[in-house]
Short mmCIF file of N, CA and C and ligand atoms in Angstrom, two decimals:
data_model
loop_
_atom_site.label_atom_id
_atom_site.label_comp_id
_atom_site.label_asym_id
_atom_site.label_seq_id
_atom_site.Cartn_x
_atom_site.Cartn_y
_atom_site.Cartn_z
N UNK A 1 -16.72 -15.18 -24.70
CA UNK A 1 -15.92 -15.74 -23.60
C UNK A 1 -14.56 -15.05 -23.12
N UNK A 2 -14.10 -14.71 -24.14
CA UNK A 2 -12.78 -13.95 -23.96
C UNK A 2 -13.17 -12.67 -22.72
N UNK A 3 -14.55 -12.06 -22.81
CA UNK A 3 -14.82 -11.16 -21.81
C UNK A 3 -15.12 -11.64 -20.38
N UNK A 4 -15.23 -12.90 -20.17
CA UNK A 4 -15.33 -13.75 -18.77
C UNK A 4 -14.01 -13.94 -18.32
N UNK A 5 -12.93 -14.39 -19.41
CA UNK A 5 -11.64 -14.57 -18.99
C UNK A 5 -10.70 -13.22 -18.54
N UNK A 6 -11.25 -12.09 -19.61
CA UNK A 6 -10.48 -10.84 -19.27
C UNK A 6 -11.03 -10.31 -17.97
N UNK A 7 -12.25 -10.41 -17.65
CA UNK A 7 -12.59 -9.94 -16.09
C UNK A 7 -11.96 -10.78 -15.17
N UNK A 8 -11.96 -12.20 -15.25
CA UNK A 8 -11.41 -13.09 -14.25
C UNK A 8 -9.83 -12.75 -14.09
N UNK A 9 -9.22 -12.59 -15.15
CA UNK A 9 -7.63 -12.41 -14.99
C UNK A 9 -7.43 -11.00 -14.61
N UNK A 10 -8.05 -9.85 -14.73
CA UNK A 10 -7.94 -8.54 -14.17
C UNK A 10 -8.15 -8.65 -12.71
N UNK A 11 -9.11 -9.29 -12.17
CA UNK A 11 -9.28 -9.66 -10.69
C UNK A 11 -8.55 -10.41 -10.35
N UNK A 12 -7.76 -11.56 -10.64
CA UNK A 12 -6.71 -12.14 -10.08
C UNK A 12 -5.54 -11.26 -10.06
N UNK A 13 -5.24 -10.35 -11.06
CA UNK A 13 -3.98 -9.64 -11.12
C UNK A 13 -4.09 -8.51 -10.08
N UNK A 14 -5.25 -8.07 -9.83
CA UNK A 14 -5.67 -6.80 -8.89
C UNK A 14 -5.13 -7.60 -7.55
N UNK A 15 -5.70 -8.89 -7.09
CA UNK A 15 -5.41 -9.51 -5.77
C UNK A 15 -4.27 -9.74 -5.79
N UNK A 16 -3.55 -10.41 -6.61
CA UNK A 16 -1.96 -11.04 -6.77
C UNK A 16 -1.18 -9.56 -6.40
N UNK A 17 -1.58 -8.21 -7.03
CA UNK A 17 -0.98 -7.03 -6.78
C UNK A 17 -0.61 -6.72 -5.07
N UNK A 18 -1.75 -7.21 -4.55
CA UNK A 18 -1.56 -6.90 -3.07
C UNK A 18 -0.43 -7.97 -2.42
N UNK A 19 -0.25 -9.19 -3.01
CA UNK A 19 0.89 -9.68 -2.49
C UNK A 19 2.33 -9.12 -2.97
N UNK A 20 2.02 -8.60 -4.35
CA UNK A 20 3.45 -8.09 -4.84
C UNK A 20 3.89 -6.64 -4.05
N UNK A 21 2.78 -5.78 -3.83
CA UNK A 21 3.01 -4.61 -2.81
C UNK A 21 3.51 -5.29 -1.54
N UNK A 22 2.89 -6.21 -0.68
CA UNK A 22 3.36 -6.53 0.83
C UNK A 22 4.84 -6.88 0.60
N UNK A 23 5.10 -8.04 -0.56
CA UNK A 23 6.48 -8.21 -0.49
C UNK A 23 7.37 -7.28 -0.90
N UNK A 24 7.16 -6.31 -1.78
CA UNK A 24 7.97 -5.15 -2.29
C UNK A 24 8.09 -4.26 -0.97
N UNK A 25 6.93 -3.93 -0.23
CA UNK A 25 6.83 -2.87 1.04
C UNK A 25 7.96 -3.73 2.03
N UNK A 26 7.61 -5.25 2.11
CA UNK A 26 8.40 -5.88 3.45
C UNK A 26 9.97 -5.87 3.01
N UNK A 27 10.24 -6.35 1.97
CA UNK A 27 11.60 -6.84 1.53
C UNK A 27 12.33 -5.68 0.72
N UNK A 28 11.81 -4.90 0.05
CA UNK A 28 12.66 -3.80 -0.88
C UNK A 28 12.49 -2.43 -0.11
N UNK A 29 11.37 -1.98 0.11
CA UNK A 29 11.10 -0.56 0.91
C UNK A 29 11.80 -0.75 2.08
N UNK A 30 11.57 -1.70 3.05
CA UNK A 30 12.13 -1.62 4.32
C UNK A 30 13.33 -2.78 4.36
N UNK A 31 13.91 -2.88 2.95
CA UNK A 31 15.15 -3.71 3.02
C UNK A 31 16.22 -2.37 2.75
N UNK A 32 17.49 -3.13 2.67
CA UNK A 32 18.56 -2.34 2.29
C UNK A 32 18.56 -1.51 1.10
N UNK A 33 18.05 -2.18 0.22
CA UNK A 33 18.07 -1.51 -1.24
C UNK A 33 17.11 -0.45 -1.37
N UNK A 34 15.97 -0.45 -0.75
CA UNK A 34 14.88 0.38 -1.09
C UNK A 34 14.81 1.54 0.01
N UNK A 35 15.11 1.25 1.35
CA UNK A 35 14.93 2.13 2.53
C UNK A 35 15.14 3.47 2.20
N UNK A 36 16.16 4.15 1.41
CA UNK A 36 16.55 5.18 0.98
C UNK A 36 15.32 6.08 0.55
N UNK A 37 14.57 5.17 -0.41
CA UNK A 37 13.48 6.04 -1.15
C UNK A 37 12.29 6.03 0.08
N UNK A 38 12.32 5.15 0.84
CA UNK A 38 10.96 4.92 1.68
C UNK A 38 10.97 5.77 3.18
N UNK A 39 12.31 6.12 3.46
CA UNK A 39 12.52 6.49 4.96
C UNK A 39 11.61 7.81 5.04
N UNK A 40 11.66 8.45 4.01
CA UNK A 40 10.87 10.03 4.38
C UNK A 40 9.67 9.85 4.73
N UNK A 41 8.92 8.50 4.33
CA UNK A 41 7.71 8.56 4.44
C UNK A 41 7.62 7.95 6.05
N UNK A 42 8.23 7.57 6.64
CA UNK A 42 8.38 7.22 8.11
C UNK A 42 8.66 8.00 9.10
N UNK A 43 9.22 9.40 8.52
CA UNK A 43 9.69 10.29 9.20
C UNK A 43 8.66 11.47 8.94
N UNK A 44 8.46 12.23 10.33
CA UNK A 44 7.92 13.43 10.39
C UNK A 44 8.10 14.76 9.67
N UNK A 45 7.22 15.32 8.60
CA UNK A 45 7.80 16.29 7.84
C UNK A 45 6.68 17.07 7.35
N UNK A 46 7.03 18.27 6.93
CA UNK A 46 5.90 19.20 6.02
C UNK A 46 6.06 19.30 4.73
N UNK A 47 6.72 18.59 4.08
CA UNK A 47 7.03 18.54 2.61
C UNK A 47 5.57 18.24 1.83
N UNK A 48 5.40 18.64 0.68
CA UNK A 48 4.17 18.15 0.10
C UNK A 48 4.51 16.91 -0.76
N UNK A 49 5.69 16.63 -1.29
CA UNK A 49 6.06 15.25 -1.75
C UNK A 49 7.20 14.66 -0.97
N UNK A 50 7.13 13.58 -1.14
CA UNK A 50 8.30 12.59 -0.62
C UNK A 50 8.95 11.97 -1.69
N UNK A 51 10.28 11.53 -1.06
CA UNK A 51 11.06 10.80 -1.98
C UNK A 51 10.53 9.44 -2.23
N UNK A 52 9.47 8.96 -1.15
CA UNK A 52 8.72 7.70 -1.41
C UNK A 52 7.61 7.79 -2.54
N UNK A 53 7.34 9.21 -3.08
CA UNK A 53 6.20 9.13 -3.94
C UNK A 53 6.91 8.39 -5.19
N UNK A 54 8.08 8.27 -5.47
CA UNK A 54 8.92 7.74 -6.57
C UNK A 54 8.49 6.17 -6.80
N UNK A 55 8.29 5.64 -5.46
CA UNK A 55 7.64 4.13 -5.96
C UNK A 55 6.16 4.27 -6.71
N UNK A 56 5.65 5.24 -6.24
CA UNK A 56 4.23 5.41 -7.01
C UNK A 56 4.72 5.55 -8.36
N UNK A 57 5.54 6.47 -8.82
CA UNK A 57 6.02 6.92 -10.19
C UNK A 57 6.40 5.39 -10.95
N UNK A 58 6.91 4.65 -10.23
CA UNK A 58 7.42 3.61 -10.77
C UNK A 58 6.27 2.72 -11.29
N UNK A 59 5.37 2.48 -10.39
CA UNK A 59 4.18 1.68 -10.55
C UNK A 59 3.54 2.21 -11.48
N UNK A 60 3.13 3.61 -11.78
CA UNK A 60 2.79 4.24 -12.71
C UNK A 60 3.36 3.90 -14.26
N UNK A 61 4.55 3.99 -14.35
CA UNK A 61 5.53 3.90 -15.34
C UNK A 61 5.14 2.29 -15.67
N UNK A 62 5.08 1.35 -14.95
CA UNK A 62 5.23 -0.28 -15.19
C UNK A 62 3.54 -0.51 -15.86
N UNK A 63 2.56 0.35 -15.06
CA UNK A 63 1.01 0.03 -15.64
C UNK A 63 0.90 0.65 -16.86
N UNK A 64 1.68 1.96 -17.25
CA UNK A 64 1.39 2.46 -18.57
C UNK A 64 2.18 1.74 -19.51
N UNK A 65 3.57 1.22 -19.19
CA UNK A 65 4.15 0.29 -19.94
C UNK A 65 3.48 -1.13 -20.39
N UNK A 66 2.76 -1.51 -19.41
CA UNK A 66 2.07 -2.75 -19.89
C UNK A 66 0.60 -2.36 -21.05
N UNK A 67 0.31 -1.36 -20.78
CA UNK A 67 -0.71 -0.57 -21.95
C UNK A 67 -0.13 -0.85 -23.02
N UNK A 68 1.05 0.03 -23.18
CA UNK A 68 1.66 0.10 -24.36
C UNK A 68 1.97 -1.14 -25.09
N UNK A 69 2.31 -2.12 -24.27
CA UNK A 69 2.69 -3.53 -24.66
C UNK A 69 1.46 -4.28 -25.21
N UNK A 70 0.42 -4.25 -24.49
CA UNK A 70 -0.83 -4.79 -24.83
C UNK A 70 -1.08 -3.97 -26.04
N UNK A 71 -1.23 -2.73 -26.37
CA UNK A 71 -1.69 -1.95 -27.54
C UNK A 71 -0.69 -2.34 -28.88
N UNK A 72 0.42 -2.66 -28.45
CA UNK A 72 1.56 -2.87 -29.65
C UNK A 72 1.18 -4.53 -30.23
N UNK A 73 0.91 -5.32 -28.97
CA UNK A 73 0.79 -6.82 -29.45
C UNK A 73 -0.83 -7.01 -29.84
N UNK A 74 -1.44 -6.42 -29.12
CA UNK A 74 -3.07 -6.68 -29.28
C UNK A 74 -3.57 -7.87 -28.78
N UNK A 75 -2.77 -8.14 -27.67
CA UNK A 75 -3.03 -9.44 -26.94
C UNK A 75 -3.89 -9.00 -25.59
N UNK A 76 -5.27 -9.68 -25.56
CA UNK A 76 -5.85 -9.24 -24.68
C UNK A 76 -5.67 -9.68 -23.16
N UNK A 77 -4.82 -10.71 -23.13
CA UNK A 77 -4.14 -10.84 -21.61
C UNK A 77 -3.05 -9.93 -21.06
N UNK A 78 -2.50 -9.22 -22.10
CA UNK A 78 -1.48 -8.31 -21.42
C UNK A 78 -2.51 -7.19 -21.21
N UNK A 79 -3.36 -6.95 -21.82
CA UNK A 79 -4.28 -5.84 -21.68
C UNK A 79 -5.23 -5.97 -20.03
N UNK A 80 -5.47 -7.20 -19.93
CA UNK A 80 -6.22 -7.25 -18.71
C UNK A 80 -5.01 -7.37 -17.46
N UNK A 81 -3.70 -7.77 -17.54
CA UNK A 81 -2.65 -7.54 -16.71
C UNK A 81 -2.52 -5.95 -16.50
N UNK A 82 -2.47 -5.20 -17.35
CA UNK A 82 -2.35 -3.86 -17.57
C UNK A 82 -3.55 -3.13 -16.77
N UNK A 83 -4.57 -3.74 -16.81
CA UNK A 83 -5.72 -3.09 -15.74
C UNK A 83 -5.70 -3.58 -14.79
N UNK A 84 -5.54 -5.02 -14.32
CA UNK A 84 -5.33 -5.16 -12.88
C UNK A 84 -4.46 -4.37 -12.05
N UNK A 85 -3.39 -4.32 -12.88
CA UNK A 85 -2.03 -3.32 -12.09
C UNK A 85 -2.60 -1.97 -11.65
N UNK A 86 -3.34 -1.60 -12.84
CA UNK A 86 -3.86 -0.26 -12.91
C UNK A 86 -4.55 -0.05 -11.76
N UNK A 87 -5.57 -0.75 -11.76
CA UNK A 87 -6.64 -0.83 -10.90
C UNK A 87 -6.49 -0.73 -9.50
N UNK A 88 -5.20 -1.71 -9.35
CA UNK A 88 -4.67 -1.78 -8.05
C UNK A 88 -4.08 -0.57 -7.36
N UNK A 89 -3.20 0.12 -8.48
CA UNK A 89 -2.54 1.29 -8.02
C UNK A 89 -3.49 2.35 -7.70
N UNK A 90 -4.82 2.65 -8.26
CA UNK A 90 -5.59 3.42 -8.26
C UNK A 90 -6.43 3.23 -6.59
N UNK A 91 -6.59 2.04 -6.34
CA UNK A 91 -7.18 1.67 -5.17
C UNK A 91 -6.15 1.89 -3.81
N UNK A 92 -4.73 1.53 -4.36
CA UNK A 92 -3.81 1.85 -3.29
C UNK A 92 -3.81 3.52 -2.92
N UNK A 93 -3.72 4.14 -4.06
CA UNK A 93 -3.94 5.58 -3.82
C UNK A 93 -4.88 5.91 -3.07
N UNK A 94 -5.95 5.65 -3.34
CA UNK A 94 -7.01 5.99 -2.68
C UNK A 94 -7.11 5.53 -1.14
N UNK A 95 -6.88 4.53 -0.91
CA UNK A 95 -6.42 3.82 0.56
C UNK A 95 -5.37 4.63 1.43
N UNK A 96 -4.14 4.29 0.70
CA UNK A 96 -3.13 5.02 1.38
C UNK A 96 -2.81 6.47 1.47
N UNK A 97 -2.74 7.12 0.20
CA UNK A 97 -2.61 8.63 0.18
C UNK A 97 -3.82 9.50 0.71
N UNK A 98 -5.09 8.69 0.38
CA UNK A 98 -6.21 9.25 0.49
C UNK A 98 -6.65 9.21 2.01
N UNK A 99 -7.14 7.84 2.17
CA UNK A 99 -7.85 7.62 3.56
C UNK A 99 -6.65 7.69 4.83
N UNK A 100 -5.58 7.08 4.58
CA UNK A 100 -4.56 7.05 5.83
C UNK A 100 -3.94 8.35 5.84
N UNK A 101 -3.24 8.72 4.66
CA UNK A 101 -2.34 10.03 4.76
C UNK A 101 -3.21 11.22 4.69
N UNK A 102 -4.23 11.37 4.24
CA UNK A 102 -5.19 12.51 3.98
C UNK A 102 -4.62 13.54 3.07
N UNK A 103 -4.06 13.00 1.83
CA UNK A 103 -3.56 14.20 0.99
C UNK A 103 -4.03 14.52 0.19
N UNK A 104 -5.45 14.60 0.22
CA UNK A 104 -6.41 15.10 -0.59
C UNK A 104 -7.07 16.39 0.17
N UNK A 105 -7.55 17.21 -0.83
CA UNK A 105 -8.02 18.73 -0.20
C UNK A 105 -9.19 18.66 0.54
N UNK A 106 -9.61 17.66 1.36
CA UNK A 106 -10.89 17.78 2.28
C UNK A 106 -10.55 16.59 3.12
N UNK A 107 -11.50 16.82 4.19
CA UNK A 107 -11.17 15.88 5.60
C UNK A 107 -12.26 14.74 5.24
N UNK A 108 -11.80 13.63 5.12
CA UNK A 108 -12.80 12.57 5.39
C UNK A 108 -12.10 11.15 6.04
N UNK A 109 -12.62 10.78 6.99
CA UNK A 109 -12.09 9.83 7.68
C UNK A 109 -13.08 8.65 7.98
N UNK A 110 -12.96 7.72 7.66
CA UNK A 110 -13.84 6.33 7.72
C UNK A 110 -14.19 6.22 9.36
N UNK A 111 -15.50 6.37 9.88
CA UNK A 111 -15.68 5.86 11.13
C UNK A 111 -15.91 4.63 11.61
N UNK A 112 -15.96 3.63 10.63
CA UNK A 112 -16.25 2.17 11.15
C UNK A 112 -16.14 1.53 9.85
N UNK A 113 -16.27 0.51 9.94
CA UNK A 113 -16.22 -0.66 8.82
C UNK A 113 -14.84 -1.15 8.50
N UNK A 114 -14.88 -1.57 7.54
CA UNK A 114 -13.36 -2.06 6.95
C UNK A 114 -12.40 -1.09 6.16
N UNK A 115 -13.02 0.30 5.99
CA UNK A 115 -12.06 1.19 5.76
C UNK A 115 -11.43 1.96 6.80
N UNK A 116 -12.26 1.81 7.87
CA UNK A 116 -11.55 2.38 9.29
C UNK A 116 -10.40 1.17 9.70
N UNK A 117 -10.71 -0.12 9.31
CA UNK A 117 -9.78 -1.06 9.52
C UNK A 117 -8.50 -0.76 8.87
N UNK A 118 -8.74 -0.29 7.72
CA UNK A 118 -7.66 -0.35 6.81
C UNK A 118 -6.54 0.96 7.19
N UNK A 119 -7.40 2.24 7.56
CA UNK A 119 -6.63 2.91 8.29
C UNK A 119 -5.93 2.49 9.41
N UNK A 120 -6.45 2.11 10.49
CA UNK A 120 -5.90 1.57 11.71
C UNK A 120 -4.70 0.73 11.25
N UNK A 121 -4.69 -0.17 10.55
CA UNK A 121 -3.91 -0.98 10.16
C UNK A 121 -2.54 -0.48 9.54
N UNK A 122 -2.53 0.65 8.61
CA UNK A 122 -1.77 1.12 8.15
C UNK A 122 -1.12 2.18 9.26
N UNK A 123 -1.88 2.89 9.94
CA UNK A 123 -1.35 3.69 11.13
C UNK A 123 -0.50 2.97 12.14
N UNK A 124 -0.76 1.83 12.24
CA UNK A 124 0.11 0.77 13.08
C UNK A 124 1.29 0.59 12.44
N UNK A 125 1.28 0.40 11.02
CA UNK A 125 2.77 0.31 10.31
C UNK A 125 3.66 1.35 10.63
N UNK A 126 2.88 2.84 10.79
CA UNK A 126 3.53 4.08 10.99
C UNK A 126 4.04 4.17 12.46
N UNK A 127 3.53 3.10 13.40
CA UNK A 127 4.04 3.33 14.58
C UNK A 127 5.41 3.21 14.70
N UNK A 128 6.15 2.49 13.83
CA UNK A 128 7.42 2.39 13.99
C UNK A 128 8.11 3.31 12.76
N UNK A 129 9.02 4.02 13.17
CA UNK A 129 9.73 5.03 12.38
C UNK A 129 11.04 4.57 11.50
N UNK A 130 11.36 3.50 12.02
CA UNK A 130 12.69 2.84 11.52
C UNK A 130 12.51 1.67 10.31
N UNK A 131 13.37 1.14 10.06
CA UNK A 131 13.46 0.27 8.72
C UNK A 131 13.04 -1.03 9.37
N UNK A 132 13.35 -1.32 10.63
CA UNK A 132 13.06 -2.77 11.26
C UNK A 132 12.06 -2.47 12.28
N UNK A 133 11.36 -3.71 12.41
CA UNK A 133 10.41 -3.79 13.38
C UNK A 133 8.74 -3.45 13.19
N UNK A 134 8.51 -3.19 11.85
CA UNK A 134 7.15 -2.38 11.64
C UNK A 134 6.21 -3.80 11.08
N UNK A 135 4.99 -3.54 11.46
CA UNK A 135 4.00 -4.49 11.05
C UNK A 135 3.14 -4.04 9.94
N UNK A 136 2.16 -4.66 9.54
CA UNK A 136 1.17 -4.72 8.52
C UNK A 136 1.83 -3.86 6.96
N UNK A 137 2.24 -4.86 6.35
CA UNK A 137 3.16 -4.15 4.86
C UNK A 137 1.94 -4.19 3.88
N UNK A 138 0.79 -4.75 3.69
CA UNK A 138 -0.22 -4.76 2.88
C UNK A 138 -0.80 -3.21 2.96
N UNK A 139 -1.65 -3.08 1.88
CA UNK A 139 -2.53 -1.93 1.80
C UNK A 139 -4.09 -2.17 1.52
N UNK A 140 -4.20 -3.30 1.14
CA UNK A 140 -5.88 -3.45 0.72
C UNK A 140 -6.79 -4.56 1.81
N UNK A 141 -5.59 -5.38 2.38
CA UNK A 141 -6.29 -6.28 3.16
C UNK A 141 -5.58 -5.94 4.34
N UNK A 142 -6.46 -5.56 5.42
CA UNK A 142 -5.81 -5.21 6.60
C UNK A 142 -5.89 -6.09 7.68
N UNK A 143 -4.77 -6.56 8.30
CA UNK A 143 -5.09 -7.58 9.62
C UNK A 143 -5.86 -6.90 10.66
N UNK A 144 -6.19 -7.78 11.69
CA UNK A 144 -7.19 -7.18 12.77
C UNK A 144 -6.07 -6.02 13.72
N UNK A 145 -6.39 -4.71 13.79
CA UNK A 145 -5.74 -4.01 14.45
C UNK A 145 -5.16 -4.21 15.60
N UNK A 146 -6.05 -5.00 16.61
CA UNK A 146 -5.83 -5.39 17.86
C UNK A 146 -4.62 -6.25 17.89
N UNK A 147 -4.61 -7.37 16.99
CA UNK A 147 -3.62 -8.44 16.70
C UNK A 147 -2.00 -7.54 16.57
N UNK A 148 -2.24 -6.76 15.45
CA UNK A 148 -1.08 -5.80 15.14
C UNK A 148 -0.27 -5.18 16.42
N UNK A 149 -1.43 -4.61 17.23
CA UNK A 149 -0.99 -3.84 18.40
C UNK A 149 -0.33 -4.64 19.41
N UNK A 150 -0.83 -6.04 19.59
CA UNK A 150 -0.24 -6.98 20.41
C UNK A 150 1.16 -7.37 19.83
N UNK A 151 1.27 -7.55 18.78
CA UNK A 151 2.70 -7.70 18.14
C UNK A 151 3.82 -6.52 18.42
N UNK A 152 3.14 -5.33 18.12
CA UNK A 152 3.99 -4.23 18.26
C UNK A 152 4.42 -3.95 19.85
N UNK A 153 3.26 -4.64 20.80
CA UNK A 153 3.64 -4.59 22.35
C UNK A 153 4.74 -5.21 22.53
N UNK A 154 4.50 -6.81 21.91
CA UNK A 154 5.43 -7.71 22.40
C UNK A 154 7.02 -7.49 22.08
N UNK A 155 7.05 -6.62 21.06
CA UNK A 155 8.19 -6.16 20.39
C UNK A 155 8.95 -4.98 21.21
N UNK A 156 8.33 -4.43 21.90
CA UNK A 156 9.09 -2.97 22.69
C UNK A 156 8.19 -3.21 23.92
N UNK A 157 8.29 -4.11 24.54
CA UNK A 157 7.95 -4.67 25.85
C UNK A 157 8.44 -3.75 27.01
N UNK A 158 9.70 -3.13 26.74
CA UNK A 158 10.10 -2.40 27.41
C UNK A 158 9.71 -1.02 27.90
N UNK A 159 8.73 -0.52 27.02
CA UNK A 159 7.80 0.54 27.16
C UNK A 159 6.47 0.50 26.51
N UNK A 160 5.82 1.00 27.15
CA UNK A 160 4.24 0.67 26.58
C UNK A 160 3.88 1.20 25.28
N UNK A 161 3.21 0.29 24.58
CA UNK A 161 2.80 0.56 22.97
C UNK A 161 1.74 1.59 23.10
N UNK A 162 1.96 2.48 21.91
CA UNK A 162 0.86 3.39 21.50
C UNK A 162 -0.58 2.68 21.51
N UNK A 163 -1.72 2.94 21.61
CA UNK A 163 -2.86 2.33 21.68
C UNK A 163 -3.20 2.50 20.07
N UNK A 164 -4.38 1.96 19.62
CA UNK A 164 -4.63 2.10 18.40
C UNK A 164 -4.84 3.39 18.01
N UNK A 165 -4.40 3.99 16.88
CA UNK A 165 -4.69 5.46 16.45
C UNK A 165 -6.21 5.85 16.44
N UNK A 166 -6.50 6.85 17.00
CA UNK A 166 -7.84 7.15 17.19
C UNK A 166 -8.40 7.82 16.02
N UNK A 167 -7.52 8.49 15.31
CA UNK A 167 -8.01 9.33 14.24
C UNK A 167 -8.84 8.49 13.19
ZN1 LIG B 1 6.84 1.22 5.29
ZN1 LIG B 2 1.84 5.19 4.71
#
């Protein structure tokens, strides 16, 4: 029975992490507290690493710390939380750093389906290079790119908005 609860809790934590990531991205990383680390992710550059990568390091430290606590206490539900957080981190890195920003040594861009929608939604997040005015703060659930584009257009109706990125 514990196996079923372990799986259910791991999945629940995984999906809850999208909410945590959305909130952190919206209110910390794009807020006065965290923009300092996130800014260079929104600015063009040719560096290999960004200050923004420190957020990934923090996430990895939290995940590893949870596994250590689970190991020290022997509590299955802390292990499930650690696994859910870590799985989210892996999917996030695959989608965000791999699919969207192509930080892997090969070129593969999804041409259709939900993966492409994820890429478009996050590219529209990057349509704004400033702290304020951005859309789409999640990573694993993608809002409809047409709706995001309409929001961006409405926000800067003084000049035409960029179309949905074609890449
Ligand atoms: Zn951002
Ligand atoms: Zn990004």
